[in-house]
XYZ file of C-alpha atoms in Angstrom:
731
model
C 49.929 14.061 58.014
C 51.732 17.155 56.658
C 52.779 18.171 60.216
C 54.375 14.754 60.788
C 56.232 14.922 57.462
C 57.665 18.346 58.386
C 58.734 17.137 61.812
C 60.525 14.073 60.351
C 62.321 16.244 57.829
C 63.424 18.633 60.552
C 64.794 15.830 62.732
C 66.683 14.424 59.774
C 68.227 17.774 59.069
C 69.362 18.047 62.673
C 70.916 14.572 62.604
C 72.911 15.403 59.473
C 74.394 18.534 61.082
C 74.374 17.316 64.653
C 78.107 17.214 65.115
C 78.678 20.854 64.333
C 75.326 22.450 64.864
C 73.474 20.262 67.295
C 72.963 22.873 69.937
C 71.543 25.395 67.468
C 68.880 22.945 66.484
C 67.884 22.300 70.026
C 67.750 26.022 70.739
C 65.549 26.640 67.813
C 63.094 24.121 68.960
C 62.946 24.989 72.655
C 60.652 27.794 73.837
C 62.420 30.502 76.012
C 60.842 30.999 79.393
C 58.654 34.012 80.066
C 60.647 36.715 81.884
C 59.354 38.440 84.985
C 59.817 42.009 86.159
C 60.859 41.901 89.789
C 60.686 45.609 90.607
C 59.343 48.791 89.044
C 60.240 51.941 90.846
C 59.258 55.468 89.927
C 61.582 58.402 90.682
C 59.091 61.168 90.172
C 61.378 64.176 90.702
C 63.611 62.856 87.910
C 60.703 61.508 85.846
C 62.449 58.149 85.705
C 61.313 54.527 85.893
C 63.709 51.919 87.258
C 62.892 48.452 85.844
C 64.515 45.392 87.441
C 64.288 41.691 86.437
C 66.075 38.466 87.258
C 68.657 37.098 84.860
C 69.922 33.528 85.212
C 73.622 32.879 84.699
C 73.342 30.548 81.753
C 74.230 30.451 78.167
C 71.386 32.826 77.572
C 73.355 35.667 79.125
C 74.592 37.952 76.420
C 71.399 37.829 74.466
C 68.854 40.564 73.924
C 65.890 41.856 75.891
C 63.171 43.933 74.342
C 61.470 46.509 76.535
C 58.183 48.249 75.863
C 56.690 51.161 77.796
C 53.069 52.155 77.425
C 50.825 54.884 78.735
C 47.263 54.920 79.991
C 45.092 51.991 80.784
C 44.918 51.210 77.061
C 48.636 50.410 77.054
C 49.525 52.700 74.187
C 53.146 51.843 73.512
C 55.268 55.002 73.510
C 58.723 53.476 73.781
C 60.365 50.301 72.490
C 64.016 49.311 72.797
C 66.327 46.305 72.635
C 69.198 46.003 75.102
C 72.064 43.488 75.152
C 73.321 41.934 78.361
C 76.840 40.649 78.730
C 78.762 39.810 81.895
C 76.776 40.382 85.082
C 77.875 40.908 88.691
C 74.497 39.974 90.139
C 71.350 38.028 89.269
C 69.234 41.137 88.929
C 69.528 43.697 86.166
C 68.114 47.228 86.501
C 67.402 49.532 83.622
C 66.366 53.184 83.831
C 64.119 55.159 81.529
C 63.412 58.904 81.691
C 60.028 60.124 80.627
C 59.393 63.393 78.905
C 55.991 63.483 80.600
C 55.828 63.573 84.380
C 55.057 60.092 85.681
C 52.228 61.405 87.821
C 50.236 62.469 84.760
C 49.098 59.004 83.627
C 49.748 55.319 84.186
C 53.068 54.058 82.804
C 53.426 50.292 82.229
C 56.486 48.185 81.373
C 56.917 44.717 79.932
C 59.900 42.758 78.616
C 60.719 39.691 76.585
C 63.902 37.781 75.845
C 65.578 36.970 72.512
C 68.081 34.180 72.187
C 70.552 34.939 69.406
C 67.960 37.227 67.857
C 65.735 34.319 66.906
C 62.730 32.922 68.711
C 61.617 35.420 71.423
C 60.255 34.472 74.761
C 56.697 35.348 75.659
C 56.122 38.921 76.921
C 56.164 39.425 80.646
C 53.084 40.749 82.296
C 52.575 44.516 82.210
C 53.795 46.133 85.400
C 52.198 49.533 85.933
C 53.211 52.648 87.767
C 49.931 54.342 88.469
C 49.410 57.972 87.705
C 47.786 60.323 90.170
C 44.020 60.141 90.568
C 42.882 63.487 92.072
C 39.841 63.393 94.287
C 39.221 67.063 95.078
C 40.811 69.289 92.463
C 42.920 69.299 89.351
C 46.570 68.496 89.860
C 49.417 70.059 87.849
C 52.715 68.320 87.170
C 55.687 68.208 87.326
C 55.697 68.701 91.061
C 59.165 70.187 91.344
C 59.105 73.955 91.315
C 62.530 74.365 89.647
C 63.092 73.466 86.007
C 66.385 73.357 84.173
C 67.240 76.205 81.838
C 67.714 75.223 78.201
C 65.739 71.966 78.421
C 62.234 71.034 77.287
C 59.429 70.534 79.749
C 56.004 68.932 79.447
C 53.336 70.183 81.816
C 50.155 68.244 82.435
C 46.845 68.844 84.126
C 45.151 65.860 85.760
C 41.457 66.486 86.560
C 39.245 64.588 88.921
C 37.059 61.800 87.583
C 34.230 62.937 85.374
C 35.885 66.284 84.626
C 37.943 67.261 81.599
C 40.499 70.018 80.960
C 39.357 72.760 78.612
C 42.443 75.024 78.476
C 45.967 75.503 79.724
C 47.377 79.027 80.104
C 51.104 79.721 80.404
C 52.055 83.228 81.562
C 48.590 84.508 80.589
C 48.904 83.004 77.110
C 46.750 80.072 76.042
C 48.891 77.306 74.604
C 48.473 74.351 72.260
C 47.101 71.351 74.216
C 48.384 67.805 73.887
C 45.855 65.046 74.714
C 47.237 62.388 77.028
C 44.558 59.781 77.318
C 40.904 60.591 77.707
C 41.103 63.149 80.502
C 44.703 64.343 80.930
C 45.900 67.339 78.950
C 49.448 68.607 78.538
C 51.594 71.215 76.827
C 55.240 71.194 75.864
C 57.668 74.085 76.190
C 61.028 73.839 74.449
C 64.286 75.566 75.410
C 63.253 76.897 78.789
C 64.621 80.336 79.610
C 64.753 82.218 82.877
C 61.999 84.834 82.896
C 63.133 88.429 82.818
C 60.596 89.785 85.249
C 61.513 90.317 88.891
C 59.723 87.196 90.090
C 61.243 84.626 87.778
C 58.380 82.147 87.634
C 56.371 80.462 84.889
C 52.687 80.797 85.723
C 50.619 77.731 84.686
C 46.802 77.739 84.934
C 44.575 74.775 84.122
C 40.887 75.347 83.536
C 38.511 72.377 83.701
C 35.040 71.790 82.273
C 33.426 73.071 85.471
C 35.211 76.415 85.094
C 37.528 75.878 88.039
C 41.147 76.906 87.684
C 44.215 75.371 89.224
C 47.465 77.291 89.479
C 51.100 76.288 89.700
C 54.249 78.406 89.578
C 57.342 76.874 88.015
C 60.803 78.386 88.453
C 63.521 78.103 85.814
C 67.131 77.987 86.907
C 70.460 76.534 85.902
C 72.342 73.626 87.460
C 75.282 74.100 89.822
C 78.598 75.030 88.294
C 81.910 73.470 89.097
C 83.780 75.556 91.680
C 86.637 77.386 90.005
C 89.973 78.624 91.365
C 89.568 76.641 94.564
C 92.249 77.509 97.085
C 92.722 77.414 100.842
C 94.644 79.537 103.299
C 95.053 80.098 107.023
C 95.991 83.146 109.029
C 96.782 81.419 112.314
C 97.496 77.730 111.511
C 94.384 76.784 113.489
C 91.557 77.838 111.175
C 91.530 77.180 107.442
C 89.380 79.096 104.976
C 88.841 77.826 101.452
C 87.457 80.053 98.742
C 86.368 79.554 95.153
C 84.665 81.239 92.280
C 81.055 80.020 92.302
C 80.670 80.905 88.644
C 77.504 82.284 87.202
C 75.709 84.659 89.505
C 72.258 83.646 90.636
C 69.321 85.971 90.873
C 68.317 86.893 94.403
C 64.860 85.395 93.815
C 66.198 82.109 92.446
C 64.398 79.238 94.243
C 66.977 76.626 93.261
C 68.548 76.481 96.683
C 72.074 75.144 96.774
C 73.987 73.315 99.430
C 77.748 73.402 99.553
C 79.796 70.981 101.607
C 83.513 70.566 102.060
C 84.976 67.096 102.585
C 88.441 66.439 103.987
C 89.158 63.252 102.096
C 92.172 62.145 104.130
C 90.420 62.400 107.493
C 87.311 61.058 109.145
C 85.949 64.524 109.836
C 82.292 65.031 108.986
C 81.379 67.164 105.941
C 81.427 70.896 106.611
C 78.604 73.167 105.539
C 79.840 76.103 103.451
C 78.841 79.534 102.278
C 78.314 80.361 98.625
C 81.990 80.870 97.836
C 83.890 80.047 101.015
C 84.205 77.487 103.746
C 85.966 77.642 107.096
C 87.014 74.717 109.243
C 89.344 73.970 112.126
C 92.742 72.610 111.242
C 93.283 68.999 112.256
C 96.160 68.662 114.745
C 99.295 67.117 113.291
C 97.805 67.072 109.814
C 99.944 69.012 107.335
C 98.770 67.745 103.962
C 95.079 68.206 103.158
C 93.071 66.631 100.348
C 89.707 68.342 100.147
C 86.720 68.388 97.825
C 83.882 70.882 97.564
C 80.479 69.522 96.574
C 77.878 71.939 95.243
C 74.392 70.452 95.008
C 70.886 71.677 94.193
C 67.639 70.405 92.673
C 69.176 70.287 89.211
C 72.385 68.388 89.928
C 75.739 68.564 91.631
C 79.370 69.439 90.889
C 82.611 68.645 92.715
C 86.103 70.176 92.742
C 89.167 68.811 94.555
C 92.255 70.533 95.932
C 95.377 69.492 97.875
C 97.693 71.689 99.918
C 100.239 71.829 102.732
C 98.943 74.093 105.476
C 102.412 75.576 106.124
C 102.515 76.820 102.546
C 99.123 78.504 102.759
C 99.644 80.972 105.611
C 98.308 84.489 104.918
C 98.997 86.695 107.965
C 96.276 89.077 109.106
C 97.530 92.475 110.227
C 95.878 95.195 112.262
C 97.254 98.649 112.898
C 98.997 99.472 116.125
C 100.244 103.035 116.401
C 101.434 105.752 114.049
C 103.824 108.193 115.734
C 104.816 110.956 113.325
C 107.940 112.953 113.949
C 109.610 115.696 111.968
C 111.768 113.777 109.507
C 110.743 110.277 110.530
C 107.653 108.377 111.623
C 107.397 105.183 113.663
C 104.726 102.718 112.564
C 103.657 99.656 114.515
C 101.231 96.865 113.719
C 100.171 93.551 115.191
C 100.256 90.242 113.349
C 97.379 88.182 114.646
C 98.146 84.645 115.877
C 101.498 83.232 116.879
C 103.554 82.896 113.710
C 106.976 83.360 115.295
C 108.089 79.900 114.192
C 107.701 81.029 110.591
C 109.771 83.468 108.563
C 107.494 86.509 108.652
C 108.052 89.312 106.144
C 106.127 92.584 106.036
C 105.825 95.369 103.478
C 105.078 98.979 104.381
C 104.123 101.395 101.631
C 103.786 105.159 101.905
C 102.131 107.542 99.489
C 103.916 109.616 98.433
C 106.991 107.474 98.855
C 108.000 103.889 98.287
C 107.633 100.380 99.716
C 109.827 99.069 102.510
C 110.199 95.339 103.195
C 111.358 94.068 106.555
C 111.544 90.927 108.659
C 109.312 90.659 111.713
C 109.835 87.842 114.215
C 108.544 89.442 117.395
C 107.233 86.943 119.918
C 104.389 89.308 120.812
C 103.448 89.772 117.153
C 104.138 93.520 117.405
C 106.193 94.845 114.518
C 107.741 98.309 114.183
C 109.513 100.317 111.528
C 110.907 103.842 111.420
C 110.518 105.586 108.071
C 112.610 108.553 106.949
C 110.135 111.134 105.631
C 109.825 114.829 104.825
C 108.718 117.398 107.422
C 105.183 118.780 107.438
C 103.984 116.389 104.706
C 100.762 114.399 104.602
C 101.237 110.676 103.996
C 99.048 107.621 103.614
C 100.468 104.259 104.635
C 99.455 100.595 104.422
C 101.041 97.355 105.559
C 100.777 93.663 104.710
C 102.714 90.549 105.694
C 103.690 87.160 104.297
C 105.381 83.943 105.332
C 108.536 83.424 103.284
C 107.127 85.782 100.670
C 104.785 83.102 99.267
C 101.330 84.451 99.965
C 100.836 88.098 100.878
C 97.989 89.072 103.142
C 95.532 91.832 102.406
C 96.758 95.401 102.714
C 95.497 97.118 105.818
C 93.168 100.052 105.483
C 95.192 103.205 104.723
C 96.259 105.276 107.707
C 96.824 108.961 107.036
C 99.132 111.155 109.069
C 101.106 114.365 108.728
C 104.701 114.648 109.789
C 105.505 117.455 112.162
C 106.844 120.762 110.865
C 110.576 121.253 111.042
C 110.774 123.296 114.229
C 114.045 124.604 115.607
C 114.594 126.526 118.813
C 117.067 129.402 118.684
C 118.348 130.874 121.940
C 120.321 134.076 122.645
C 121.174 136.247 125.586
C 121.732 139.827 126.666
C 124.091 140.433 129.597
C 123.963 143.531 131.810
C 126.603 144.206 134.429
C 125.016 145.394 137.665
C 126.501 147.888 140.114
C 127.721 144.967 142.168
C 130.763 143.656 140.285
C 129.808 140.126 141.257
C 126.305 140.334 139.848
C 125.041 140.265 136.322
C 121.568 140.146 134.841
C 121.024 137.804 131.930
C 118.028 138.198 129.664
C 117.595 134.845 127.988
C 115.697 135.053 124.701
C 114.434 132.314 122.399
C 112.406 131.938 119.246
C 110.830 129.071 117.319
C 111.520 128.672 113.627
C 109.070 126.613 111.553
C 110.130 125.439 108.099
C 106.641 125.893 106.643
C 104.979 129.215 107.401
C 101.559 127.583 106.949
C 102.237 124.973 109.613
C 100.718 125.305 113.061
C 102.856 124.355 116.047
C 101.350 124.062 119.498
C 103.699 124.685 122.397
C 102.733 123.628 125.883
C 105.465 125.706 127.456
C 109.184 126.101 128.004
C 111.556 124.749 130.619
C 114.522 127.017 131.350
C 117.451 125.345 133.108
C 120.814 126.797 134.100
C 123.680 125.591 136.156
C 127.003 126.574 137.653
C 127.737 124.903 140.963
C 124.084 123.881 141.222
C 121.071 123.510 138.934
C 118.040 125.760 138.610
C 114.819 125.203 136.651
C 112.059 127.621 135.721
C 108.827 127.037 133.778
C 107.590 129.560 131.229
C 104.202 129.604 129.539
C 103.904 129.033 125.807
C 103.395 132.738 125.097
C 106.647 133.810 126.749
C 109.885 134.125 124.792
C 112.371 135.383 127.385
C 113.477 134.937 130.973
C 115.358 137.256 133.394
C 117.981 135.515 135.500
C 120.508 136.996 137.929
C 123.871 135.255 137.920
C 127.337 135.702 139.338
C 130.621 136.348 137.555
C 131.282 132.685 136.681
C 130.511 130.659 133.558
C 126.939 129.373 133.300
C 125.244 126.803 131.070
C 121.690 127.602 129.956
C 119.224 125.221 128.292
C 115.787 126.060 126.961
C 113.448 123.164 126.309
C 110.263 123.661 124.230
C 107.552 121.153 125.155
C 105.408 120.386 122.083
C 101.874 119.009 122.044
C 103.050 115.822 120.324
C 104.861 114.634 123.434
C 108.210 115.679 122.073
C 110.674 118.373 123.060
C 113.205 120.617 121.344
C 116.384 121.740 123.084
C 118.658 124.732 122.647
C 121.804 125.463 124.663
C 123.972 128.524 125.249
C 126.994 129.273 127.431
C 127.362 132.545 129.364
C 131.103 133.321 129.643
C 132.856 134.511 132.740
C 132.789 138.206 133.529
C 136.302 139.338 132.609
C 135.730 143.063 131.924
C 136.468 142.795 128.216
C 137.036 146.042 126.352
C 134.285 147.197 124.047
C 135.419 147.309 120.374
C 135.464 150.614 118.519
C 132.301 151.226 116.586
C 132.642 151.067 112.818
C 130.436 152.923 110.392
C 128.924 150.938 107.567
C 129.575 152.455 104.188
C 128.509 149.423 102.146
C 124.771 149.670 102.741
C 122.640 149.587 99.612
C 118.930 150.200 98.995
C 118.572 146.407 99.080
C 119.797 146.103 102.656
C 122.846 145.673 104.880
C 125.926 143.807 103.715
C 127.791 142.945 106.895
C 131.254 141.464 106.932
C 133.910 140.992 109.593
C 137.258 139.418 110.145
C 137.441 135.666 110.507
C 138.398 134.367 113.938
C 139.999 130.945 114.283
C 138.725 130.510 117.813
C 135.110 130.989 116.692
C 134.604 127.240 116.409
C 130.786 127.352 116.466
C 130.132 130.290 114.167
C 128.986 133.839 114.774
C 125.938 135.681 116.049
C 124.843 139.130 114.894
C 122.427 141.058 117.120
C 120.611 144.364 116.682
C 117.614 146.280 117.971
C 114.715 146.096 115.564
C 113.768 149.726 116.309
C 117.309 151.001 116.009
C 118.228 153.435 118.786
C 114.736 153.417 120.344
C 114.419 152.420 123.978
C 113.656 149.819 125.153
C 115.535 147.667 122.689
C 113.675 144.758 121.142
C 116.564 142.476 120.375
C 116.894 140.367 117.260
C 119.722 138.060 116.347
C 120.862 135.800 113.560
C 123.279 132.891 113.646
C 126.013 132.568 111.027
C 127.627 129.151 110.573
C 131.312 128.527 111.122
C 133.528 129.500 108.209
C 131.220 132.285 107.017
C 131.983 135.910 107.866
C 129.345 137.736 105.847
C 125.654 138.375 106.358
C 123.087 140.125 104.209
C 120.040 141.626 105.901
C 117.296 142.748 103.483
C 116.104 146.334 103.728
C 112.444 145.350 104.118
C 113.158 144.520 107.754
C 114.601 147.943 108.501
C 113.338 151.513 108.586
C 114.866 154.197 106.409
C 116.597 157.012 108.252
C 116.996 154.887 111.376
C 120.452 154.062 112.654
C 121.094 150.416 113.495
C 123.928 149.047 115.525
C 125.063 145.505 114.864
C 127.016 143.639 117.527
C 128.979 140.739 116.063
C 129.861 137.918 118.442
C 132.135 134.968 117.918
C 130.912 131.626 119.290
C 133.691 129.964 121.245
C 133.980 126.999 123.519
C 133.457 129.068 126.650
C 130.695 131.311 125.279
C 130.198 134.228 122.930
C 132.661 137.143 122.731
C 131.936 140.541 121.198
C 134.192 140.974 118.152
C 132.940 144.026 116.291
C 130.337 146.781 116.471
C 129.063 148.097 113.162
C 126.495 150.834 112.724
C 124.703 152.217 109.710
C 121.500 152.981 107.872
C 119.585 150.965 105.332
C 119.073 154.362 103.674
C 120.213 157.770 104.863
C 117.799 160.699 104.798
C 118.392 164.487 104.809
C 115.702 165.455 107.303
C 118.279 166.655 109.802
C 117.642 169.163 112.553
C 119.262 172.550 112.166
C 122.287 173.493 114.280
C 121.974 175.940 117.202
C 123.814 179.163 116.367
C 125.848 180.971 119.034
C 124.993 184.633 119.457
C 126.179 187.323 119.340
C 128.091 186.668 116.159
C 131.603 188.077 116.079
C 132.228 190.239 113.046
C 134.560 192.856 111.622
C 134.087 195.202 108.747
C 135.241 192.455 106.373
C 134.610 189.113 108.156
C 132.247 187.142 110.298
C 133.080 184.313 112.704
C 130.127 181.952 113.019
C 129.794 179.351 115.803
C 127.121 176.711 116.444
C 126.246 173.774 118.633
C 125.378 170.330 117.171
C 125.528 166.729 118.454
C 126.968 165.024 115.411
C 126.948 161.614 117.141
C 123.276 161.647 118.124
C 121.907 158.226 116.994
C 118.561 159.852 116.345
C 119.978 161.518 113.263
C 118.576 160.026 110.027
C 122.083 159.910 108.561
C 125.732 160.177 109.489
C 126.974 163.792 109.842
C 129.853 164.314 107.420
C 130.340 168.057 108.000
C 128.554 171.394 107.716
C 127.596 173.785 104.969
C 127.670 177.556 105.591
C 125.910 179.755 103.035
C 126.450 183.571 102.893
C 124.002 185.778 100.985
C 124.175 189.608 100.687
C 120.836 190.984 101.752
C 118.879 192.620 98.945
C 120.953 191.151 96.138
C 120.034 188.329 93.797
C 123.325 188.266 92.022
C 125.088 184.872 92.111
C 128.291 186.691 92.816
C 126.816 187.838 96.086
C 126.174 184.196 97.262
C 128.938 181.880 98.299
C 129.287 178.670 100.350
C 131.793 177.501 102.855
C 132.071 173.767 103.688
C 133.302 172.348 106.952
C 134.558 168.771 106.382
C 135.107 167.931 110.041
C 131.771 167.227 111.763
C 133.383 167.987 115.111
C 134.425 171.497 114.028
C 131.578 173.877 114.810
C 132.903 177.341 113.867
C 134.031 179.104 110.721
C 135.330 182.605 109.816
C 134.138 184.057 106.569
C 136.504 186.661 105.087
C 136.128 189.165 102.282
C 132.898 190.759 103.282
C 132.000 194.363 102.604
C 131.878 196.757 105.487
C 128.639 198.005 106.812
C 126.779 195.441 104.700
C 123.928 193.132 105.760
C 124.427 189.434 105.156
C 122.244 186.354 105.797
C 124.181 183.331 107.024
C 122.752 179.779 106.932
C 124.332 176.749 108.625
C 123.148 173.151 107.985
C 124.536 169.752 108.823
C 125.808 167.714 105.852
C 125.274 164.001 105.049
C 126.246 162.037 101.992
C 122.699 162.607 100.785
C 122.997 166.419 101.105
C 122.407 169.209 103.643
C 119.714 169.163 106.274
C 117.559 171.945 107.694
C 119.579 175.193 107.997
C 119.847 177.623 110.904
C 119.958 181.240 109.703
C 121.013 184.616 111.067
C 121.318 188.113 109.506
C 124.193 190.418 110.468
C 125.731 193.713 109.309
C 129.461 194.054 109.023
C 131.145 196.895 110.858
C 132.199 200.238 109.316
C 135.916 200.632 108.635
C 136.527 204.150 110.224
C 140.298 204.125 109.648
C 139.716 203.990 105.938
C 137.423 207.011 106.094
C 140.000 208.952 108.154
C 142.688 208.112 105.634
C 140.526 209.472 102.879
C 140.130 212.742 104.787
C 143.703 213.106 106.091
C 145.505 212.310 102.863
C 144.153 215.333 100.977
C 144.746 217.522 104.011
C 148.288 216.273 104.395
C 148.944 216.730 100.704
C 147.645 220.317 100.898
C 149.694 220.974 104.000
C 152.812 219.626 102.362
C 152.352 221.739 99.320
C 151.776 224.789 101.474
C 155.001 224.242 103.362
C 156.922 223.684 100.188
C 155.547 226.775 98.556
C 155.679 229.126 101.582
C 159.343 230.239 101.223
C 158.739 231.407 97.726
C 155.946 233.695 98.759
C 158.168 236.807 98.886
C 159.943 236.410 95.697
């Protein structure tokens, strides 16, 4: 009776509010249909359940579904959630749930029910179960995947066979707190996973069951892929493109989280390209200039993608390889090859030298061979590198340094000595040459010399590297001589000299040098307007010694002085300097100057002429001496005659007589005592003093007329007196 009364009251209430709320009343009364789960799919590697059920497009859409998830055969609810559905594109709705516990550990069941406007729910659907693993032979350990994500939490479980239970779980040799999952399954949870520090970066998990058996599993901890950074692409030949990126965090060499990297050309139908860790190379697509690419990095823990767009013409980085380095003395030629045909592009290259600077140049050779000549210093070691670019946008890598040494500054100096033969139409020319190297420490290798001369015809003669002169017989005409030094570096050095016609020129008068100092010779001569190519001074390095080893020195035009340091000359040795003027038709002898770097007094004594003429009061002394002998250690300026009375040490009995003319070789010494012995010494004089003397001892003659006068005068006086007094005798 009470049920009927309630029903009547409810119907009356609905009739009163039917106009505005009729549908609500009907909904309240009607029972919602029992939902049905159409699919339950387990994604074990992600520990996820995918639940799908049918949803009818009706006014019920937009209401709420309640979902429950339970574990074990006892359906212990571990998760409960309400979800709202709004507009739908299909009749089936799929919802995903991620389990903290691996799905293989135990059974996981799902059921749902439907709420309409959060009021009367529908009946629960039937439980749909994803069965856990049921081992038959040994204990199983989960999760199955060997790589776990760093920084996350992980639950490990041990599933024994039927009738067996788990007694302990050991992680890295440490027993851990066990979580009971159902009657038989045991688990443990590890928060904030970190990568082990030992060499083999693995978590060691051991499950021990009630029979004493142990099951082992190794779990690796890693980190998910990182988004490629600084992605860029370039080509060296317009046919192959290489893209590179920063892969980010470095992985340990024993990391088991293997990655795959693929490059996708989005604006083409080309298949994905497998890549290396930080680079990818693919063939350029013909006619395609603009590229839209993406790089996908994927591993067991996820994936990351980076995109990049470029025009291939703007991403050309030329690759250069060395060609040849050809060092010279003050310059060096470098060549290199730009790989691939880039002639249609504006190719720029930079060459840098150390020490030195950087040179930039354009290179548009069809063959790809580029050259540059650099002005450098002689005998200097350099290191050089080169790189190239298209329009200066992207510069290629510098080549490996190439080291080289420029050649020493080597000059070839040539001179000649001309000897007139007995035949007036024949002369003998001794052609001499010498190499001058700017750096005394440098080593120059000479293969040999080529001597060429010409008048009406040409002659050539080869000389070995050790030779420095050549003897050539010529006629009276003008000849042109060239000496060519062949170096080991496939280069040559030339020197030229003209032999003038034989015109019987008069030999200049020899001049004595009075300006020599202990420091050396100061040579000077009169300027000659016709000496348009300077002057040459020659001398024998051993002075007057025979044979003469000739040396010469060139003096530039406009200079008429030359200083020769004394260290190259021997004291007491006379040197003769022949000064030539260089003219258009050859060298002409202008002056002859002779002198000593230092005069010495070690002169030979003169040869006295005997017998010596003497009187009772004078002596005439004569001697022989070659005052012009070049072997003298000094110039003869005269002679010194010393007279000393024998047996007397009185200064008054010693006197000197100087002869200022070196060509005068006699002297008469007056005022000597008769019948007296004297020692006479004669030595040659130089500006440094007298040399070795020649000596002779003589006795002056007796003056008999004086004695007779002494006797006769008294006799004559006596006779005179006798005569005068005789007449007075008789008185």
